[in-house]
PDB file of C-alpha atoms in Angstrom:
ATOM      1  CA  UNK A 131     -58.755  98.341 -20.175  1.00  0.00           C
ATOM      2  CA  UNK A 132     -57.392  95.694 -18.166  1.00  0.00           C
ATOM      3  CA  UNK A 133     -54.120  95.965 -16.195  1.00  0.00           C
ATOM      4  CA  UNK A 134     -51.915  93.069 -15.621  1.00  0.00           C
ATOM      5  CA  UNK A 135     -51.569  91.883 -12.056  1.00  0.00           C
ATOM      6  CA  UNK A 136     -47.962  91.445 -10.489  1.00  0.00           C
ATOM      7  CA  UNK A 137     -49.093  89.783  -7.434  1.00  0.00           C
ATOM      8  CA  UNK A 138     -46.894  86.830  -6.482  1.00  0.00           C
ATOM      9  CA  UNK A 139     -47.813  83.913  -4.405  1.00  0.00           C
ATOM     10  CA  UNK A 140     -45.730  83.077  -1.351  1.00  0.00           C
ATOM     11  CA  UNK A 141     -43.865  80.472  -3.126  1.00  0.00           C
ATOM     12  CA  UNK A 142     -42.887  82.763  -5.978  1.00  0.00           C
ATOM     13  CA  UNK A 143     -41.765  85.473  -3.534  1.00  0.00           C
ATOM     14  CA  UNK A 144     -39.468  82.971  -1.971  1.00  0.00           C
ATOM     15  CA  UNK A 145     -37.867  81.866  -5.197  1.00  0.00           C
ATOM     16  CA  UNK A 146     -37.422  85.598  -5.990  1.00  0.00           C
ATOM     17  CA  UNK A 147     -35.578  86.117  -2.846  1.00  0.00           C
ATOM     18  CA  UNK A 148     -33.268  83.039  -3.320  1.00  0.00           C
ATOM     19  CA  UNK A 149     -32.384  84.454  -6.766  1.00  0.00           C
ATOM     20  CA  UNK A 150     -31.536  87.790  -5.621  1.00  0.00           C
ATOM     21  CA  UNK A 151     -29.444  86.300  -2.940  1.00  0.00           C
ATOM     22  CA  UNK A 152     -27.519  84.050  -5.371  1.00  0.00           C
ATOM     23  CA  UNK A 153     -26.851  87.023  -7.705  1.00  0.00           C
ATOM     24  CA  UNK A 154     -25.728  88.986  -4.720  1.00  0.00           C
ATOM     25  CA  UNK A 155     -23.362  86.221  -3.636  1.00  0.00           C
ATOM     26  CA  UNK A 156     -21.822  85.788  -7.190  1.00  0.00           C
ATOM     27  CA  UNK A 157     -21.142  89.601  -7.127  1.00  0.00           C
ATOM     28  CA  UNK A 158     -19.415  89.324  -3.872  1.00  0.00           C
ATOM     29  CA  UNK A 159     -17.258  86.447  -4.850  1.00  0.00           C
ATOM     30  CA  UNK A 160     -16.272  88.242  -8.129  1.00  0.00           C
ATOM     31  CA  UNK A 161     -15.547  91.368  -6.064  1.00  0.00           C
ATOM     32  CA  UNK A 162     -13.282  89.334  -3.694  1.00  0.00           C
ATOM     33  CA  UNK A 163     -11.460  87.679  -6.716  1.00  0.00           C
ATOM     34  CA  UNK A 164     -10.899  90.985  -8.251  1.00  0.00           C
ATOM     35  CA  UNK A 165      -9.624  92.423  -5.106  1.00  0.00           C
ATOM     36  CA  UNK A 166      -7.338  89.524  -4.734  1.00  0.00           C
ATOM     37  CA  UNK A 167      -6.115  89.800  -8.273  1.00  0.00           C
ATOM     38  CA  UNK A 168      -5.618  93.611  -8.081  1.00  0.00           C
ATOM     39  CA  UNK A 169      -4.244  93.680  -4.592  1.00  0.00           C
ATOM     40  CA  UNK A 170      -1.954  90.611  -4.053  1.00  0.00           C
ATOM     41  CA  UNK A 171      -1.875  89.383  -0.510  1.00  0.00           C
ATOM     42  CA  UNK A 172       1.517  89.415   1.289  1.00  0.00           C
ATOM     43  CA  UNK A 173       2.905  91.803  -1.394  1.00  0.00           C
ATOM     44  CA  UNK A 174       3.624  95.354  -1.887  1.00  0.00           C
ATOM     45  CA  UNK A 175       3.298  97.116  -5.277  1.00  0.00           C
ATOM     46  CA  UNK A 176       5.993  99.557  -6.489  1.00  0.00           C
ATOM     47  CA  UNK A 177       6.686 101.577  -9.773  1.00  0.00           C
ATOM     48  CA  UNK A 178       9.641 102.507 -11.628  1.00  0.00           C
ATOM     49  CA  UNK A 179      10.346 104.692 -14.647  1.00  0.00           C
ATOM     50  CA  UNK A 180      12.100 103.242 -17.588  1.00  0.00           C
ATOM     51  CA  UNK A 181      13.512 104.964 -20.730  1.00  0.00           C
ATOM     52  CA  UNK A 182      12.336 102.020 -22.776  1.00  0.00           C
ATOM     53  CA  UNK A 183      10.627  98.716 -22.141  1.00  0.00           C
ATOM     54  CA  UNK A 184      11.870  96.488 -24.946  1.00  0.00           C
ATOM     55  CA  UNK A 185      13.610  94.107 -22.582  1.00  0.00           C
ATOM     56  CA  UNK A 186      10.935  94.008 -19.875  1.00  0.00           C
ATOM     57  CA  UNK A 187       7.676  92.007 -20.094  1.00  0.00           C
ATOM     58  CA  UNK A 188       4.766  91.428 -17.818  1.00  0.00           C
ATOM     59  CA  UNK A 189       5.540  88.360 -15.665  1.00  0.00           C
ATOM     60  CA  UNK A 190       9.295  88.706 -15.430  1.00  0.00           C
ATOM     61  CA  UNK A 191      10.899  87.777 -12.106  1.00  0.00           C
ATOM     62  CA  UNK A 192      11.894  90.457  -9.617  1.00  0.00           C
ATOM     63  CA  UNK A 193      14.929  89.105  -7.605  1.00  0.00           C
ATOM     64  CA  UNK A 194      17.041  90.145  -4.656  1.00  0.00           C
ATOM     65  CA  UNK A 195      20.418  88.397  -4.422  1.00  0.00           C
ATOM     66  CA  UNK A 196      19.108  85.901  -6.966  1.00  0.00           C
ATOM     67  CA  UNK A 197      16.053  84.972  -4.912  1.00  0.00           C
ATOM     68  CA  UNK A 198      12.700  85.622  -6.563  1.00  0.00           C
ATOM     69  CA  UNK A 199      10.658  88.086  -4.385  1.00  0.00           C
ATOM     70  CA  UNK A 200       8.031  89.348  -6.865  1.00  0.00           C
ATOM     71  CA  UNK A 201       7.093  89.874 -10.540  1.00  0.00           C
ATOM     72  CA  UNK A 202       6.497  92.534 -13.083  1.00  0.00           C
ATOM     73  CA  UNK A 203       2.646  93.184 -12.945  1.00  0.00           C
ATOM     74  CA  UNK A 204       2.214  95.738 -15.759  1.00  0.00           C
ATOM     75  CA  UNK A 205       3.863  98.239 -18.155  1.00  0.00           C
ATOM     76  CA  UNK A 206       2.273 101.465 -18.950  1.00  0.00           C
ATOM     77  CA  UNK A 207       3.398 103.883 -21.790  1.00  0.00           C
ATOM     78  CA  UNK A 208       4.079 107.442 -20.928  1.00  0.00           C
ATOM     79  CA  UNK A 209       4.732 110.432 -23.312  1.00  0.00           C
ATOM     80  CA  UNK A 210       8.361 110.561 -22.221  1.00  0.00           C
ATOM     81  CA  UNK A 211       9.030 106.955 -21.061  1.00  0.00           C
ATOM     82  CA  UNK A 212       7.577 103.878 -19.525  1.00  0.00           C
ATOM     83  CA  UNK A 213       6.112 103.158 -16.153  1.00  0.00           C
ATOM     84  CA  UNK A 214       6.655  99.646 -14.788  1.00  0.00           C
ATOM     85  CA  UNK A 215       4.578  98.316 -11.954  1.00  0.00           C
ATOM     86  CA  UNK A 216       6.056  95.394  -9.882  1.00  0.00           C
ATOM     87  CA  UNK A 217       5.348  93.634  -6.671  1.00  0.00           C
ATOM     88  CA  UNK A 218       7.752  92.718  -3.793  1.00  0.00           C
ATOM     89  CA  UNK A 219       7.297  90.558  -0.751  1.00  0.00           C
ATOM     90  CA  UNK A 220       6.222  92.581   2.279  1.00  0.00           C
ATOM     91  CA  UNK A 221       8.977  91.388   4.390  1.00  0.00           C
ATOM     92  CA  UNK A 222      11.425  92.767   1.753  1.00  0.00           C
ATOM     93  CA  UNK A 223      12.513  96.380   2.611  1.00  0.00           C
ATOM     94  CA  UNK A 224      12.595  98.693  -0.338  1.00  0.00           C
ATOM     95  CA  UNK A 225      14.336 101.886   0.506  1.00  0.00           C
ATOM     96  CA  UNK A 226      14.189 105.435  -1.274  1.00  0.00           C
ATOM     97  CA  UNK A 227      17.485 104.880  -2.832  1.00  0.00           C
ATOM     98  CA  UNK A 228      16.848 101.459  -4.348  1.00  0.00           C
ATOM     99  CA  UNK A 229      17.944 100.539  -7.823  1.00  0.00           C
ATOM    100  CA  UNK A 230      16.890  98.187 -10.475  1.00  0.00           C
ATOM    101  CA  UNK A 231      18.977  96.264 -13.017  1.00  0.00           C
ATOM    102  CA  UNK A 232      17.472  94.414 -16.102  1.00  0.00           C
ATOM    103  CA  UNK A 233      19.794  91.386 -16.442  1.00  0.00           C
ATOM    104  CA  UNK A 234      19.996  88.604 -18.829  1.00  0.00           C
ATOM    105  CA  UNK A 235      18.300  85.560 -17.608  1.00  0.00           C
ATOM    106  CA  UNK A 236      20.058  82.947 -20.026  1.00  0.00           C
ATOM    107  CA  UNK A 237      22.447  83.282 -22.751  1.00  0.00           C
ATOM    108  CA  UNK A 238      19.790  82.542 -25.456  1.00  0.00           C
ATOM    109  CA  UNK A 239      17.257  85.186 -24.128  1.00  0.00           C
ATOM    110  CA  UNK A 240      15.202  86.158 -21.376  1.00  0.00           C
ATOM    111  CA  UNK A 241      15.346  88.788 -18.616  1.00  0.00           C
ATOM    112  CA  UNK A 242      14.678  89.266 -15.000  1.00  0.00           C
ATOM    113  CA  UNK A 243      14.701  92.453 -12.674  1.00  0.00           C
ATOM    114  CA  UNK A 244      17.438  92.572 -10.109  1.00  0.00           C
ATOM    115  CA  UNK A 245      16.293  94.836  -7.044  1.00  0.00           C
ATOM    116  CA  UNK A 246      19.246  96.360  -5.271  1.00  0.00           C
ATOM    117  CA  UNK A 247      17.581  97.723  -2.040  1.00  0.00           C
ATOM    118  CA  UNK A 248      19.024 101.067  -0.572  1.00  0.00           C
ATOM    119  CA  UNK A 249      18.286 104.062   1.545  1.00  0.00           C
ATOM    120  CA  UNK A 250      17.037 104.207   5.080  1.00  0.00           C
ATOM    121  CA  UNK A 251      13.507 105.431   4.228  1.00  0.00           C
ATOM    122  CA  UNK A 252      10.781 103.379   2.651  1.00  0.00           C
ATOM    123  CA  UNK A 253      10.226 104.055  -0.971  1.00  0.00           C
ATOM    124  CA  UNK A 254       6.390 104.203  -0.704  1.00  0.00           C
ATOM    125  CA  UNK A 255       4.369 105.343  -3.640  1.00  0.00           C
ATOM    126  CA  UNK A 256       7.258 107.161  -5.122  1.00  0.00           C
ATOM    127  CA  UNK A 257       8.562 105.647  -8.509  1.00  0.00           C
ATOM    128  CA  UNK A 258      12.030 104.521  -8.966  1.00  0.00           C
ATOM    129  CA  UNK A 259      13.617 107.208 -11.406  1.00  0.00           C
ATOM    130  CA  UNK A 260      15.068 106.253 -14.662  1.00  0.00           C
ATOM    131  CA  UNK A 261      18.577 107.222 -13.556  1.00  0.00           C
ATOM    132  CA  UNK A 262      18.507 104.378 -11.162  1.00  0.00           C
ATOM    133  CA  UNK A 263      17.137 101.770 -13.552  1.00  0.00           C
ATOM    134  CA  UNK A 264      19.967 100.037 -15.671  1.00  0.00           C
ATOM    135  CA  UNK A 265      18.870  98.412 -18.927  1.00  0.00           C
ATOM    136  CA  UNK A 266      21.023  95.627 -20.585  1.00  0.00           C
ATOM    137  CA  UNK A 267      21.075  97.332 -23.948  1.00  0.00           C
ATOM    138  CA  UNK A 268      19.891 100.694 -25.057  1.00  0.00           C
ATOM    139  CA  UNK A 269      20.374 101.737 -28.679  1.00  0.00           C
ATOM    140  CA  UNK A 270      19.577 105.339 -27.875  1.00  0.00           C
ATOM    141  CA  UNK A 271      22.256 105.365 -25.132  1.00  0.00           C
ATOM    142  CA  UNK A 272      24.867 103.948 -27.377  1.00  0.00           C
ATOM    143  CA  UNK A 273      24.164 106.702 -29.964  1.00  0.00           C
ATOM    144  CA  UNK A 274      24.421 109.218 -27.198  1.00  0.00           C
ATOM    145  CA  UNK A 275      27.717 107.929 -25.919  1.00  0.00           C
ATOM    146  CA  UNK A 276      29.150 107.714 -29.303  1.00  0.00           C
ATOM    147  CA  UNK A 277      28.480 111.368 -29.981  1.00  0.00           C
ATOM    148  CA  UNK A 278      30.968 112.704 -27.451  1.00  0.00           C
ATOM    149  CA  UNK A 279      34.084 110.823 -28.804  1.00  0.00           C
ATOM    150  CA  UNK A 280      33.008 111.325 -32.419  1.00  0.00           C
ATOM    151  CA  UNK A 281      32.670 115.188 -31.611  1.00  0.00           C
ATOM    152  CA  UNK A 282      36.229 115.193 -30.309  1.00  0.00           C
ATOM    153  CA  UNK A 283      37.778 113.744 -33.367  1.00  0.00           C
ATOM    154  CA  UNK A 284      39.613 116.477 -35.306  1.00  0.00           C
ATOM    155  CA  UNK A 285      38.438 116.186 -38.998  1.00  0.00           C
ATOM    156  CA  UNK A 286      41.637 117.695 -40.659  1.00  0.00           C
ATOM    157  CA  UNK A 287      43.821 115.412 -38.564  1.00  0.00           C
ATOM    158  CA  UNK A 288      41.799 112.348 -39.566  1.00  0.00           C
ATOM    159  CA  UNK A 289      41.878 113.338 -43.199  1.00  0.00           C
ATOM    160  CA  UNK A 290      45.752 113.870 -43.117  1.00  0.00           C
ATOM    161  CA  UNK A 291      46.242 110.472 -41.393  1.00  0.00           C
ATOM    162  CA  UNK A 292      44.114 108.724 -44.138  1.00  0.00           C
ATOM    163  CA  UNK A 293      45.927 110.465 -46.936  1.00  0.00           C
ATOM    164  CA  UNK A 294      49.259 109.553 -45.463  1.00  0.00           C
ATOM    165  CA  UNK A 295      48.307 106.031 -45.182  1.00  0.00           C
ATOM    166  CA  UNK A 296      47.133 105.858 -48.723  1.00  0.00           C
ATOM    167  CA  UNK A 297      50.300 107.486 -49.893  1.00  0.00           C
ATOM    168  CA  UNK A 298      52.474 105.120 -47.978  1.00  0.00           C
ATOM    169  CA  UNK A 299      50.617 102.188 -49.551  1.00  0.00           C
ATOM    170  CA  UNK A 300      50.936 103.624 -53.014  1.00  0.00           C
ATOM    171  CA  UNK A 301      54.688 104.323 -52.476  1.00  0.00           C
ATOM    172  CA  UNK A 302      55.241 100.746 -51.103  1.00  0.00           C
ATOM    173  CA  UNK A 303      52.984  98.465 -52.956  1.00  0.00           C
ATOM    174  CA  UNK A 304      54.974  95.364 -51.821  1.00  0.00           C
ATOM    175  CA  UNK A 305      54.786  96.285 -48.152  1.00  0.00           C
ATOM    176  CA  UNK A 306      51.584  94.218 -47.534  1.00  0.00           C
ATOM    177  CA  UNK A 307      52.927  91.189 -49.526  1.00  0.00           C
ATOM    178  CA  UNK A 308      56.258  91.334 -47.619  1.00  0.00           C
ATOM    179  CA  UNK A 309      54.386  91.458 -44.315  1.00  0.00           C
ATOM    180  CA  UNK A 310      52.330  88.431 -45.501  1.00  0.00           C
ATOM    181  CA  UNK A 311      55.599  86.715 -46.318  1.00  0.00           C
ATOM    182  CA  UNK A 312      57.025  87.545 -42.857  1.00  0.00           C
ATOM    183  CA  UNK A 313      53.904  86.083 -41.280  1.00  0.00           C
ATOM    184  CA  UNK A 314      54.185  82.856 -43.317  1.00  0.00           C
ATOM    185  CA  UNK A 315      57.706  82.427 -42.258  1.00  0.00           C
ATOM    186  CA  UNK A 316      56.951  83.093 -38.551  1.00  0.00           C
ATOM    187  CA  UNK A 317      54.210  80.388 -38.824  1.00  0.00           C
ATOM    188  CA  UNK A 318      56.658  78.101 -40.365  1.00  0.00           C
ATOM    189  CA  UNK A 319      59.253  78.581 -37.583  1.00  0.00           C
ATOM    190  CA  UNK A 320      56.453  78.094 -35.024  1.00  0.00           C
ATOM    191  CA  UNK A 321      55.460  74.799 -36.693  1.00  0.00           C
ATOM    192  CA  UNK A 322      59.011  73.577 -36.815  1.00  0.00           C
ATOM    193  CA  UNK A 323      59.390  74.356 -33.142  1.00  0.00           C
ATOM    194  CA  UNK A 324      56.164  72.443 -32.435  1.00  0.00           C
ATOM    195  CA  UNK A 325      57.705  69.324 -34.298  1.00  0.00           C
ATOM    196  CA  UNK A 326      60.982  69.695 -32.162  1.00  0.00           C
ATOM    197  CA  UNK A 327      59.002  69.930 -29.020  1.00  0.00           C
ATOM    198  CA  UNK A 328      57.089  66.802 -30.074  1.00  0.00           C
ATOM    199  CA  UNK A 329      60.239  64.872 -30.995  1.00  0.00           C
ATOM    200  CA  UNK A 330      61.761  65.967 -27.393  1.00  0.00           C
ATOM    201  CA  UNK A 331      58.722  64.733 -25.736  1.00  0.00           C
ATOM    202  CA  UNK A 332      58.827  61.354 -27.484  1.00  0.00           C
ATOM    203  CA  UNK A 333      62.486  60.963 -26.726  1.00  0.00           C
ATOM    204  CA  UNK A 334      61.819  61.661 -23.000  1.00  0.00           C
ATOM    205  CA  UNK A 335      58.993  59.197 -22.998  1.00  0.00           C
ATOM    206  CA  UNK A 336      61.268  56.534 -24.559  1.00  0.00           C
ATOM    207  CA  UNK A 337      63.858  57.349 -21.911  1.00  0.00           C
ATOM    208  CA  UNK A 338      61.313  56.956 -19.091  1.00  0.00           C
ATOM    209  CA  UNK A 339      60.266  53.652 -20.526  1.00  0.00           C
ATOM    210  CA  UNK A 340      63.704  52.375 -20.661  1.00  0.00           C
ATOM    211  CA  UNK A 341      64.575  53.381 -17.110  1.00  0.00           C
ATOM    212  CA  UNK A 342      61.329  51.835 -15.915  1.00  0.00           C
ATOM    213  CA  UNK A 343      62.291  48.527 -17.456  1.00  0.00           C
ATOM    214  CA  UNK A 344      65.814  48.684 -16.118  1.00  0.00           C
ATOM    215  CA  UNK A 345      64.590  49.347 -12.481  1.00  0.00           C
ATOM    216  CA  UNK A 346      64.753  45.609 -11.717  1.00  0.00           C
ATOM    217  CA  UNK A 347      68.194  45.160 -13.294  1.00  0.00           C
ATOM    218  CA  UNK A 348      69.595  48.073 -11.252  1.00  0.00           C
ATOM    219  CA  UNK A 349      68.131  46.671  -8.133  1.00  0.00           C
ATOM    220  CA  UNK A 350      69.917  43.307  -8.619  1.00  0.00           C
ATOM    221  CA  UNK A 351      73.118  44.993  -9.317  1.00  0.00           C
ATOM    222  CA  UNK A 352      73.015  46.759  -6.143  1.00  0.00           C
ATOM    223  CA  UNK A 353      72.200  43.657  -4.258  1.00  0.00           C
ATOM    224  CA  UNK A 354      75.134  41.967  -5.902  1.00  0.00           C
ATOM    225  CA  UNK A 355      77.496  44.770  -4.989  1.00  0.00           C
ATOM    226  CA  UNK A 356      76.347  44.381  -1.344  1.00  0.00           C
ATOM    227  CA  UNK A 357      77.147  40.574  -1.596  1.00  0.00           C
ATOM    228  CA  UNK A 358      80.596  41.079  -2.933  1.00  0.00           C
ATOM    229  CA  UNK A 359      81.430  43.770  -0.424  1.00  0.00           C
ATOM    230  CA  UNK A 360      80.440  41.341   2.499  1.00  0.00           C
ATOM    231  CA  UNK A 361      82.610  38.558   0.884  1.00  0.00           C
ATOM    232  CA  UNK A 362      85.681  40.913   0.575  1.00  0.00           C
ATOM    233  CA  UNK A 363      85.298  42.073   4.184  1.00  0.00           C
ATOM    234  CA  UNK A 364      85.370  38.431   5.277  1.00  0.00           C
ATOM    235  CA  UNK A 365      88.412  37.516   3.257  1.00  0.00           C
ATOM    236  CA  UNK A 366      90.197  40.600   4.382  1.00  0.00           C
ATOM    237  CA  UNK A 367      89.597  39.684   7.999  1.00  0.00           C
ATOM    238  CA  UNK A 368      90.746  36.069   7.308  1.00  0.00           C
ATOM    239  CA  UNK A 369      94.150  37.400   5.570  1.00  0.00           C
ATOM    240  CA  UNK A 370      94.747  39.913   8.441  1.00  0.00           C
ATOM    241  CA  UNK A 371      94.188  37.152  10.940  1.00  0.00           C
ATOM    242  CA  UNK A 372      96.593  34.723   9.132  1.00  0.00           C
ATOM    243  CA  UNK A 373      99.562  37.012   8.847  1.00  0.00           C
ATOM    244  CA  UNK A 374     100.235  37.099  12.696  1.00  0.00           C
ATOM    245  CA  UNK A 375      99.826  33.400  13.042  1.00  0.00           C
ATOM    246  CA  UNK A 376     102.242  32.846  10.025  1.00  0.00           C
ATOM    247  CA  UNK A 377     104.894  34.962  11.732  1.00  0.00           C
ATOM    248  CA  UNK A 378     104.463  33.083  15.095  1.00  0.00           C
ATOM    249  CA  UNK A 379     104.642  29.811  13.074  1.00  0.00           C
ATOM    250  CA  UNK A 380     107.930  30.787  11.501  1.00  0.00           C
ATOM    251  CA  UNK A 381     109.499  31.894  14.951  1.00  0.00           C
ATOM    252  CA  UNK A 382     108.585  28.604  16.512  1.00  0.00           C
ATOM    253  CA  UNK A 383     109.927  26.575  13.437  1.00  0.00           C
ATOM    254  CA  UNK A 384     113.228  28.472  13.741  1.00  0.00           C
ATOM    255  CA  UNK A 385     113.739  26.705  17.183  1.00  0.00           C
ATOM    256  CA  UNK A 386     113.943  23.443  15.401  1.00  0.00           C
ATOM    257  CA  UNK A 387     117.530  24.114  14.159  1.00  0.00           C
ATOM    258  CA  UNK A 388     118.684  20.769  12.685  1.00  0.00           C
ATOM    259  CA  UNK A 389     115.608  20.007  10.707  1.00  0.00           C
ATOM    260  CA  UNK A 390     114.860  23.682   9.939  1.00  0.00           C
ATOM    261  CA  UNK A 391     117.896  24.450   7.619  1.00  0.00           C
ATOM    262  CA  UNK A 392     117.436  21.434   5.495  1.00  0.00           C
ATOM    263  CA  UNK A 393     113.625  21.049   5.282  1.00  0.00           C
ATOM    264  CA  UNK A 394     111.686  23.946   6.481  1.00  0.00           C
ATOM    265  CA  UNK A 395     114.009  26.905   5.839  1.00  0.00           C
ATOM    266  CA  UNK A 396     113.214  26.743   2.066  1.00  0.00           C
ATOM    267  CA  UNK A 397     109.376  26.844   2.799  1.00  0.00           C
ATOM    268  CA  UNK A 398     109.817  29.609   5.414  1.00  0.00           C
ATOM    269  CA  UNK A 399     111.805  31.481   2.912  1.00  0.00           C
ATOM    270  CA  UNK A 400     109.054  31.247   0.278  1.00  0.00           C
ATOM    271  CA  UNK A 401     106.510  32.260   2.938  1.00  0.00           C
ATOM    272  CA  UNK A 402     108.685  35.236   3.884  1.00  0.00           C
ATOM    273  CA  UNK A 403     108.848  36.445   0.424  1.00  0.00           C
ATOM    274  CA  UNK A 404     105.010  36.042  -0.109  1.00  0.00           C
ATOM    275  CA  UNK A 405     104.512  38.245   3.059  1.00  0.00           C
ATOM    276  CA  UNK A 406     104.789  41.619   1.324  1.00  0.00           C
ATOM    277  CA  UNK A 407     102.339  40.293  -1.466  1.00  0.00           C
ATOM    278  CA  UNK A 408      99.946  39.174   0.962  1.00  0.00           C
ATOM    279  CA  UNK A 409     100.115  42.609   2.813  1.00  0.00           C
ATOM    280  CA  UNK A 410      99.729  44.465  -0.549  1.00  0.00           C
ATOM    281  CA  UNK A 411      96.612  42.073  -1.166  1.00  0.00           C
ATOM    282  CA  UNK A 412      95.189  43.166   2.099  1.00  0.00           C
ATOM    283  CA  UNK A 413      95.739  46.877   1.241  1.00  0.00           C
ATOM    284  CA  UNK A 414      94.052  46.483  -2.298  1.00  0.00           C
ATOM    285  CA  UNK A 415      91.095  44.606  -0.684  1.00  0.00           C
ATOM    286  CA  UNK A 416      90.741  47.663   1.748  1.00  0.00           C
ATOM    287  CA  UNK A 417      90.594  49.964  -1.133  1.00  0.00           C
ATOM    288  CA  UNK A 418      88.066  47.766  -2.952  1.00  0.00           C
ATOM    289  CA  UNK A 419      85.982  47.487  -0.082  1.00  0.00           C
ATOM    290  CA  UNK A 420      85.919  51.350   0.384  1.00  0.00           C
ATOM    291  CA  UNK A 421      85.088  51.830  -3.177  1.00  0.00           C
ATOM    292  CA  UNK A 422      82.353  49.241  -3.076  1.00  0.00           C
ATOM    293  CA  UNK A 423      81.017  51.026   0.113  1.00  0.00           C
ATOM    294  CA  UNK A 424      80.943  54.434  -1.649  1.00  0.00           C
ATOM    295  CA  UNK A 425      79.071  52.814  -4.652  1.00  0.00           C
ATOM    296  CA  UNK A 426      76.535  51.399  -2.334  1.00  0.00           C
ATOM    297  CA  UNK A 427      75.979  54.607  -0.613  1.00  0.00           C
ATOM    298  CA  UNK A 428      75.467  56.467  -3.963  1.00  0.00           C
ATOM    299  CA  UNK A 429      73.265  53.560  -5.287  1.00  0.00           C
ATOM    300  CA  UNK A 430      70.970  53.959  -2.097  1.00  0.00           C
ATOM    301  CA  UNK A 431      70.492  57.715  -3.113  1.00  0.00           C
ATOM    302  CA  UNK A 432      69.774  57.023  -6.726  1.00  0.00           C
ATOM    303  CA  UNK A 433      66.347  58.175  -7.920  1.00  0.00           C
ATOM    304  CA  UNK A 434      64.949  57.727 -11.274  1.00  0.00           C
ATOM    305  CA  UNK A 435      61.975  59.964 -11.974  1.00  0.00           C
ATOM    306  CA  UNK A 436      58.997  57.949 -13.276  1.00  0.00           C
ATOM    307  CA  UNK A 437      55.394  58.936 -14.664  1.00  0.00           C
ATOM    308  CA  UNK A 438      53.248  59.486 -11.498  1.00  0.00           C
ATOM    309  CA  UNK A 439      56.167  59.192  -8.947  1.00  0.00           C
ATOM    310  CA  UNK A 440      58.439  61.917  -7.886  1.00  0.00           C
ATOM    311  CA  UNK A 441      61.809  61.820  -6.092  1.00  0.00           C
TER     312      UNK A 441
END
């Protein structure tokens, strides 16, 4: 019986060595990739226990003060809960009293994990207990919380209350209708008040527009009052200066005795009779000037409120 020969030539042995080296290189590269995937560089892996994992998914962000520092790497189902594995940057300190809160990412869905570091000692390999993990919504917790107030309700008291309410409605069947009528009346009053307020606002708006259009007229009136005051002041000074001159003129004319009695005395008598009237005219002018001065002072302080401009 002939046995096969497995002797290789030098060339074949070289190719075999190259093949073994290539396989070994591929195995090493795969091992390095697996290590990088399983052991993230620059990050530390922690675990936390959750009562339920409905709102947590692999890949959710882990944030500290709103800044992303890691992500959820995996979720493992346990007999009494869920173990969540997550990573955090190595430069972020996670103490033994740290807490987690699962929060809404947007109004339409999505969640992220808010890490609240706490404690003075590193957390290490210990998991964060479920008591320090806050979930956004837990149906079981709602049932547990509702059990306590429901257990405190007195059934007899509730039954008597419902019976009294039913009896009251039976004795006064029109109460609900009257209540509805009262509400309708109240709504009508509010609607009328709204209409009155709208009318008042429209009137105020019209008043402001009228005042705005009359601003130029008021300005011209004030300027005219100032001009009249200046004219009256000038005339008053002229009359006051003319009275002494007239008196001196009459005294000098009296020295002309012969011609005075026949020609100038009638004119002097008329001027003498006119003196009280001229003095009264000067007094009236003083009163008018004072009144105009007061009016000018009040007009200077006049302020009309306009839209966009205060007093």
